[in-house]
JSON list of C-alpha atoms in Angstrom, two decimals:
[
{"chain": "A", "resi": 20, "resn": "MET", "atom": "CA", "xyz": [19.91, -6.77, 13.72]},
{"chain": "A", "resi": 21, "resn": "LYS", "atom": "CA", "xyz": [20.04, -8.47, 10.35]},
{"chain": "A", "resi": 22, "resn": "GLN", "atom": "CA", "xyz": [18.47, -6.66, 7.51]},
{"chain": "A", "resi": 23, "resn": "PHE", "atom": "CA", "xyz": [17.27, -7.48, 3.96]},
{"chain": "A", "resi": 24, "resn": "ARG", "atom": "CA", "xyz": [16.81, -5.40, 0.82]},
{"chain": "A", "resi": 25, "resn": "VAL", "atom": "CA", "xyz": [13.44, -4.02, -0.17]},
{"chain": "A", "resi": 26, "resn": "LYS", "atom": "CA", "xyz": [12.66, -2.48, -3.63]},
{"chain": "A", "resi": 27, "resn": "ILE", "atom": "CA", "xyz": [9.35, -0.85, -4.47]},
{"chain": "A", "resi": 28, "resn": "ILE", "atom": "CA", "xyz": [8.61, -0.20, -7.96]},
{"chain": "A", "resi": 29, "resn": "THR", "atom": "CA", "xyz": [5.44, 1.53, -9.32]},
{"chain": "A", "resi": 30, "resn": "PRO", "atom": "CA", "xyz": [4.21, 2.41, -12.77]},
{"chain": "A", "resi": 31, "resn": "PHE", "atom": "CA", "xyz": [6.19, 5.89, -12.19]},
{"chain": "A", "resi": 32, "resn": "GLY", "atom": "CA", "xyz": [9.42, 4.24, -11.52]},
{"chain": "A", "resi": 33, "resn": "GLN", "atom": "CA", "xyz": [11.36, 3.12, -8.36]},
{"chain": "A", "resi": 34, "resn": "TYR", "atom": "CA", "xyz": [9.95, 4.50, -5.28]},
{"chain": "A", "resi": 35, "resn": "PHE", "atom": "CA", "xyz": [12.04, 2.77, -2.62]},
{"chain": "A", "resi": 36, "resn": "ASP", "atom": "CA", "xyz": [15.40, 0.67, -2.41]},
{"chain": "A", "resi": 37, "resn": "ASN", "atom": "CA", "xyz": [16.80, 0.26, 0.90]},
{"chain": "A", "resi": 38, "resn": "ASP", "atom": "CA", "xyz": [17.76, -2.34, 3.58]},
{"chain": "A", "resi": 39, "resn": "VAL", "atom": "CA", "xyz": [14.99, -2.92, 6.26]},
{"chain": "A", "resi": 40, "resn": "ASP", "atom": "CA", "xyz": [14.39, -5.01, 9.39]},
{"chain": "A", "resi": 41, "resn": "TYR", "atom": "CA", "xyz": [10.76, -5.78, 8.74]},
{"chain": "A", "resi": 42, "resn": "LEU", "atom": "CA", "xyz": [8.07, -5.34, 5.98]},
{"chain": "A", "resi": 43, "resn": "GLU", "atom": "CA", "xyz": [4.36, -5.98, 6.61]},
{"chain": "A", "resi": 44, "resn": "VAL", "atom": "CA", "xyz": [1.77, -6.13, 3.79]},
{"chain": "A", "resi": 45, "resn": "ARG", "atom": "CA", "xyz": [-1.71, -7.51, 3.23]},
{"chain": "A", "resi": 46, "resn": "ALA", "atom": "CA", "xyz": [-2.09, -10.41, 0.65]},
{"chain": "A", "resi": 47, "resn": "ASN", "atom": "CA", "xyz": [-5.48, -12.07, -0.29]},
{"chain": "A", "resi": 48, "resn": "HIS", "atom": "CA", "xyz": [-6.11, -14.05, 2.84]},
{"chain": "A", "resi": 49, "resn": "SER", "atom": "CA", "xyz": [-3.52, -12.94, 5.38]},
{"chain": "A", "resi": 50, "resn": "VAL", "atom": "CA", "xyz": [-1.10, -10.22, 6.65]},
{"chain": "A", "resi": 51, "resn": "LEU", "atom": "CA", "xyz": [2.41, -11.10, 5.65]},
{"chain": "A", "resi": 52, "resn": "GLY", "atom": "CA", "xyz": [5.23, -10.12, 8.03]},
{"chain": "A", "resi": 53, "resn": "ILE", "atom": "CA", "xyz": [8.61, -10.48, 6.05]},
{"chain": "A", "resi": 54, "resn": "LEU", "atom": "CA", "xyz": [11.83, -10.75, 8.13]},
{"chain": "A", "resi": 55, "resn": "PRO", "atom": "CA", "xyz": [15.47, -11.47, 6.86]},
{"chain": "A", "resi": 56, "resn": "GLY", "atom": "CA", "xyz": [15.70, -15.01, 5.62]},
{"chain": "A", "resi": 57, "resn": "HIS", "atom": "CA", "xyz": [11.97, -15.45, 4.75]},
{"chain": "A", "resi": 58, "resn": "ALA", "atom": "CA", "xyz": [11.07, -18.36, 2.63]},
{"chain": "A", "resi": 59, "resn": "PRO", "atom": "CA", "xyz": [10.56, -17.72, -1.11]},
{"chain": "A", "resi": 60, "resn": "LEU", "atom": "CA", "xyz": [7.08, -16.33, -1.88]},
{"chain": "A", "resi": 61, "resn": "VAL", "atom": "CA", "xyz": [5.07, -14.75, -4.69]},
{"chain": "A", "resi": 62, "resn": "SER", "atom": "CA", "xyz": [1.62, -13.25, -3.91]},
{"chain": "A", "resi": 63, "resn": "THR", "atom": "CA", "xyz": [-0.80, -10.56, -4.97]},
{"chain": "A", "resi": 64, "resn": "LEU", "atom": "CA", "xyz": [-1.40, -7.73, -2.56]},
{"chain": "A", "resi": 65, "resn": "LEU", "atom": "CA", "xyz": [-4.50, -6.00, -1.69]},
{"chain": "A", "resi": 66, "resn": "ILE", "atom": "CA", "xyz": [-5.27, -2.18, -1.40]},
{"chain": "A", "resi": 67, "resn": "SER", "atom": "CA", "xyz": [-4.04, -1.77, 2.22]},
{"chain": "A", "resi": 68, "resn": "LYS", "atom": "CA", "xyz": [-1.65, -0.48, 4.65]},
{"chain": "A", "resi": 69, "resn": "MET", "atom": "CA", "xyz": [2.16, -1.23, 4.45]},
{"chain": "A", "resi": 70, "resn": "ARG", "atom": "CA", "xyz": [4.67, -0.95, 7.29]},
{"chain": "A", "resi": 71, "resn": "ILE", "atom": "CA", "xyz": [8.33, -0.95, 6.95]},
{"chain": "A", "resi": 72, "resn": "ARG", "atom": "CA", "xyz": [10.66, -0.88, 9.96]},
{"chain": "A", "resi": 73, "resn": "ILE", "atom": "CA", "xyz": [14.26, 0.42, 9.72]},
{"chain": "A", "resi": 74, "resn": "ASN", "atom": "CA", "xyz": [16.41, 0.64, 12.84]},
{"chain": "A", "resi": 75, "resn": "ASN", "atom": "CA", "xyz": [13.35, 0.89, 15.11]},
{"chain": "A", "resi": 76, "resn": "ALA", "atom": "CA", "xyz": [11.67, 3.65, 13.01]},
{"chain": "A", "resi": 77, "resn": "VAL", "atom": "CA", "xyz": [8.40, 2.47, 11.59]},
{"chain": "A", "resi": 78, "resn": "PHE", "atom": "CA", "xyz": [7.15, 3.95, 8.24]},
{"chain": "A", "resi": 79, "resn": "THR", "atom": "CA", "xyz": [3.49, 3.47, 7.21]},
{"chain": "A", "resi": 80, "resn": "TYR", "atom": "CA", "xyz": [2.13, 3.68, 3.54]},
{"chain": "A", "resi": 81, "resn": "ALA", "atom": "CA", "xyz": [-1.09, 3.36, 1.65]},
{"chain": "A", "resi": 82, "resn": "ILE", "atom": "CA", "xyz": [-0.64, 0.88, -1.22]},
{"chain": "A", "resi": 83, "resn": "GLY", "atom": "CA", "xyz": [-2.95, 0.48, -4.15]},
{"chain": "A", "resi": 84, "resn": "GLY", "atom": "CA", "xyz": [-2.37, -3.24, -4.42]},
{"chain": "A", "resi": 85, "resn": "GLY", "atom": "CA", "xyz": [0.29, -5.13, -6.54]},
{"chain": "A", "resi": 86, "resn": "ILE", "atom": "CA", "xyz": [2.56, -8.15, -6.32]},
{"chain": "A", "resi": 87, "resn": "ILE", "atom": "CA", "xyz": [5.28, -9.28, -3.83]},
{"chain": "A", "resi": 88, "resn": "TYR", "atom": "CA", "xyz": [8.24, -11.34, -4.82]},
{"chain": "A", "resi": 89, "resn": "VAL", "atom": "CA", "xyz": [10.39, -12.55, -1.74]},
{"chain": "A", "resi": 90, "resn": "LYS", "atom": "CA", "xyz": [13.61, -14.22, -2.40]},
{"chain": "A", "resi": 91, "resn": "GLU", "atom": "CA", "xyz": [16.53, -15.08, -0.28]},
{"chain": "A", "resi": 92, "resn": "ASP", "atom": "CA", "xyz": [18.14, -11.84, 0.20]},
{"chain": "A", "resi": 93, "resn": "GLN", "atom": "CA", "xyz": [15.62, -9.24, -1.10]},
{"chain": "A", "resi": 94, "resn": "THR", "atom": "CA", "xyz": [12.01, -8.53, -1.59]},
{"chain": "A", "resi": 95, "resn": "ILE", "atom": "CA", "xyz": [10.61, -6.81, -4.52]},
{"chain": "A", "resi": 96, "resn": "LEU", "atom": "CA", "xyz": [7.15, -5.09, -4.49]},
{"chain": "A", "resi": 97, "resn": "LEU", "atom": "CA", "xyz": [5.40, -4.05, -7.83]},
{"chain": "A", "resi": 98, "resn": "LEU", "atom": "CA", "xyz": [2.74, -1.68, -6.55]},
{"chain": "A", "resi": 99, "resn": "ASP", "atom": "CA", "xyz": [-0.05, 0.08, -8.47]},
{"chain": "A", "resi": 100, "resn": "SER", "atom": "CA", "xyz": [0.46, 3.08, -6.09]},
{"chain": "A", "resi": 101, "resn": "VAL", "atom": "CA", "xyz": [2.25, 3.86, -2.82]},
{"chain": "A", "resi": 102, "resn": "GLU", "atom": "CA", "xyz": [1.82, 6.97, -0.58]},
{"chain": "A", "resi": 103, "resn": "ASN", "atom": "CA", "xyz": [3.55, 7.61, 2.77]},
{"chain": "A", "resi": 104, "resn": "ALA", "atom": "CA", "xyz": [0.98, 8.17, 5.41]},
{"chain": "A", "resi": 105, "resn": "SER", "atom": "CA", "xyz": [2.58, 11.54, 6.32]},
{"chain": "A", "resi": 106, "resn": "ASP", "atom": "CA", "xyz": [1.96, 12.73, 2.62]},
{"chain": "A", "resi": 107, "resn": "ILE", "atom": "CA", "xyz": [-1.67, 11.90, 2.33]},
{"chain": "A", "resi": 108, "resn": "ASP", "atom": "CA", "xyz": [-3.87, 14.79, 1.18]},
{"chain": "A", "resi": 109, "resn": "ILE", "atom": "CA", "xyz": [-6.98, 14.07, 3.22]},
{"chain": "A", "resi": 110, "resn": "ASP", "atom": "CA", "xyz": [-9.16, 16.63, 1.12]},
{"chain": "A", "resi": 111, "resn": "ARG", "atom": "CA", "xyz": [-8.21, 14.88, -2.10]},
{"chain": "A", "resi": 112, "resn": "ALA", "atom": "CA", "xyz": [-8.94, 11.44, -0.58]},
{"chain": "A", "resi": 113, "resn": "LEU", "atom": "CA", "xyz": [-12.26, 12.51, 0.55]},
{"chain": "A", "resi": 114, "resn": "ARG", "atom": "CA", "xyz": [-13.11, 14.16, -2.85]},
{"chain": "A", "resi": 115, "resn": "ALA", "atom": "CA", "xyz": [-12.09, 10.86, -4.61]},
{"chain": "A", "resi": 116, "resn": "LEU", "atom": "CA", "xyz": [-14.42, 8.88, -2.26]},
{"chain": "A", "resi": 117, "resn": "GLU", "atom": "CA", "xyz": [-17.40, 11.23, -2.99]},
{"chain": "A", "resi": 118, "resn": "ARG", "atom": "CA", "xyz": [-16.77, 11.10, -6.69]},
{"chain": "A", "resi": 119, "resn": "ALA", "atom": "CA", "xyz": [-16.57, 7.33, -6.66]},
{"chain": "A", "resi": 120, "resn": "LYS", "atom": "CA", "xyz": [-19.74, 6.91, -4.58]},
{"chain": "A", "resi": 121, "resn": "ALA", "atom": "CA", "xyz": [-21.55, 9.45, -6.92]},
{"chain": "A", "resi": 122, "resn": "ARG", "atom": "CA", "xyz": [-20.64, 7.23, -9.85]},
{"chain": "A", "resi": 123, "resn": "LEU", "atom": "CA", "xyz": [-22.32, 4.35, -8.20]},
{"chain": "A", "resi": 124, "resn": "ASP", "atom": "CA", "xyz": [-25.59, 6.32, -7.79]},
{"chain": "A", "resi": 125, "resn": "GLU", "atom": "CA", "xyz": [-25.59, 6.99, -11.53]},
{"chain": "A", "resi": 126, "resn": "LYS", "atom": "CA", "xyz": [-27.89, 4.80, -13.60]},
{"chain": "A", "resi": 127, "resn": "ASP", "atom": "CA", "xyz": [-25.44, 4.58, -16.43]},
{"chain": "A", "resi": 128, "resn": "GLU", "atom": "CA", "xyz": [-24.95, 0.90, -17.54]},
{"chain": "A", "resi": 129, "resn": "SER", "atom": "CA", "xyz": [-21.56, 1.67, -18.94]},
{"chain": "A", "resi": 130, "resn": "ILE", "atom": "CA", "xyz": [-20.06, 2.28, -15.46]},
{"chain": "A", "resi": 131, "resn": "ASP", "atom": "CA", "xyz": [-17.13, -0.22, -14.69]},
{"chain": "A", "resi": 132, "resn": "VAL", "atom": "CA", "xyz": [-18.49, -1.06, -11.23]},
{"chain": "A", "resi": 133, "resn": "ALA", "atom": "CA", "xyz": [-15.26, -3.04, -10.34]},
{"chain": "A", "resi": 134, "resn": "ARG", "atom": "CA", "xyz": [-13.19, 0.13, -11.10]},
{"chain": "A", "resi": 135, "resn": "VAL", "atom": "CA", "xyz": [-15.57, 2.21, -9.03]},
{"chain": "A", "resi": 136, "resn": "TYR", "atom": "CA", "xyz": [-15.37, -0.21, -6.09]},
{"chain": "A", "resi": 137, "resn": "SER", "atom": "CA", "xyz": [-11.44, -0.13, -6.50]},
{"chain": "A", "resi": 138, "resn": "ALA", "atom": "CA", "xyz": [-11.49, 3.71, -6.31]},
{"chain": "A", "resi": 139, "resn": "ILE", "atom": "CA", "xyz": [-13.73, 3.48, -3.18]},
{"chain": "A", "resi": 140, "resn": "ASN", "atom": "CA", "xyz": [-11.17, 1.14, -1.48]},
{"chain": "A", "resi": 141, "resn": "ARG", "atom": "CA", "xyz": [-8.17, 3.21, -2.39]},
{"chain": "A", "resi": 142, "resn": "ALA", "atom": "CA", "xyz": [-9.73, 6.32, -1.04]},
{"chain": "A", "resi": 143, "resn": "THR", "atom": "CA", "xyz": [-11.02, 4.65, 2.11]},
{"chain": "A", "resi": 144, "resn": "ASN", "atom": "CA", "xyz": [-7.63, 3.11, 2.69]},
{"chain": "A", "resi": 145, "resn": "ARG", "atom": "CA", "xyz": [-5.97, 6.55, 2.44]},
{"chain": "A", "resi": 146, "resn": "ILE", "atom": "CA", "xyz": [-8.56, 8.13, 4.67]},
{"chain": "A", "resi": 147, "resn": "ASN", "atom": "CA", "xyz": [-8.15, 5.38, 7.38]},
{"chain": "A", "resi": 148, "resn": "LEU", "atom": "CA", "xyz": [-4.44, 5.67, 7.28]},
{"chain": "A", "resi": 149, "resn": "TYR", "atom": "CA", "xyz": [-4.47, 9.44, 7.36]},
{"chain": "A", "resi": 150, "resn": "ASN", "atom": "CA", "xyz": [-6.74, 9.18, 10.51]},
{"chain": "A", "resi": 151, "resn": "GLU", "atom": "CA", "xyz": [-4.55, 6.55, 12.18]},
{"chain": "A", "resi": 152, "resn": "PHE", "atom": "CA", "xyz": [-1.40, 8.59, 11.48]},
{"chain": "A", "resi": 153, "resn": "ASN", "atom": "CA", "xyz": [-2.79, 11.68, 12.69]},
{"chain": "A", "resi": 154, "resn": "LYS", "atom": "CA", "xyz": [-3.98, 10.31, 16.05]},
{"chain": "A", "resi": 155, "resn": "LYS", "atom": "CA", "xyz": [-0.38, 10.12, 17.25]}
]
């Protein structure tokens, strides 16, 4: 099967650089399934699940949003964060969710509500992915 190059870059550096069969990510209004020869595309990505298939093996990741750039022979993802489903620390994710929810309960007007909701979304995404991954 034909493959294409995927590069994933985070604020901490390059996370992934490999040939893949298929990439699936969530953009603002749809799930994007990227195959070799996909039309050029630039889009923002949501906090969500990402799947990569390489030689019939599927790898699942929690991503913290970002940007995807698809060109003829490669796809570049600039992600705020990425974590393999098998590496998710569920206790840490649960604590992060509780901390974020507690911040919403505070009556402090200086709270950045958008940032708190983003933290809730990231933690919930990681928890859901952990649960999905550990059902197998």
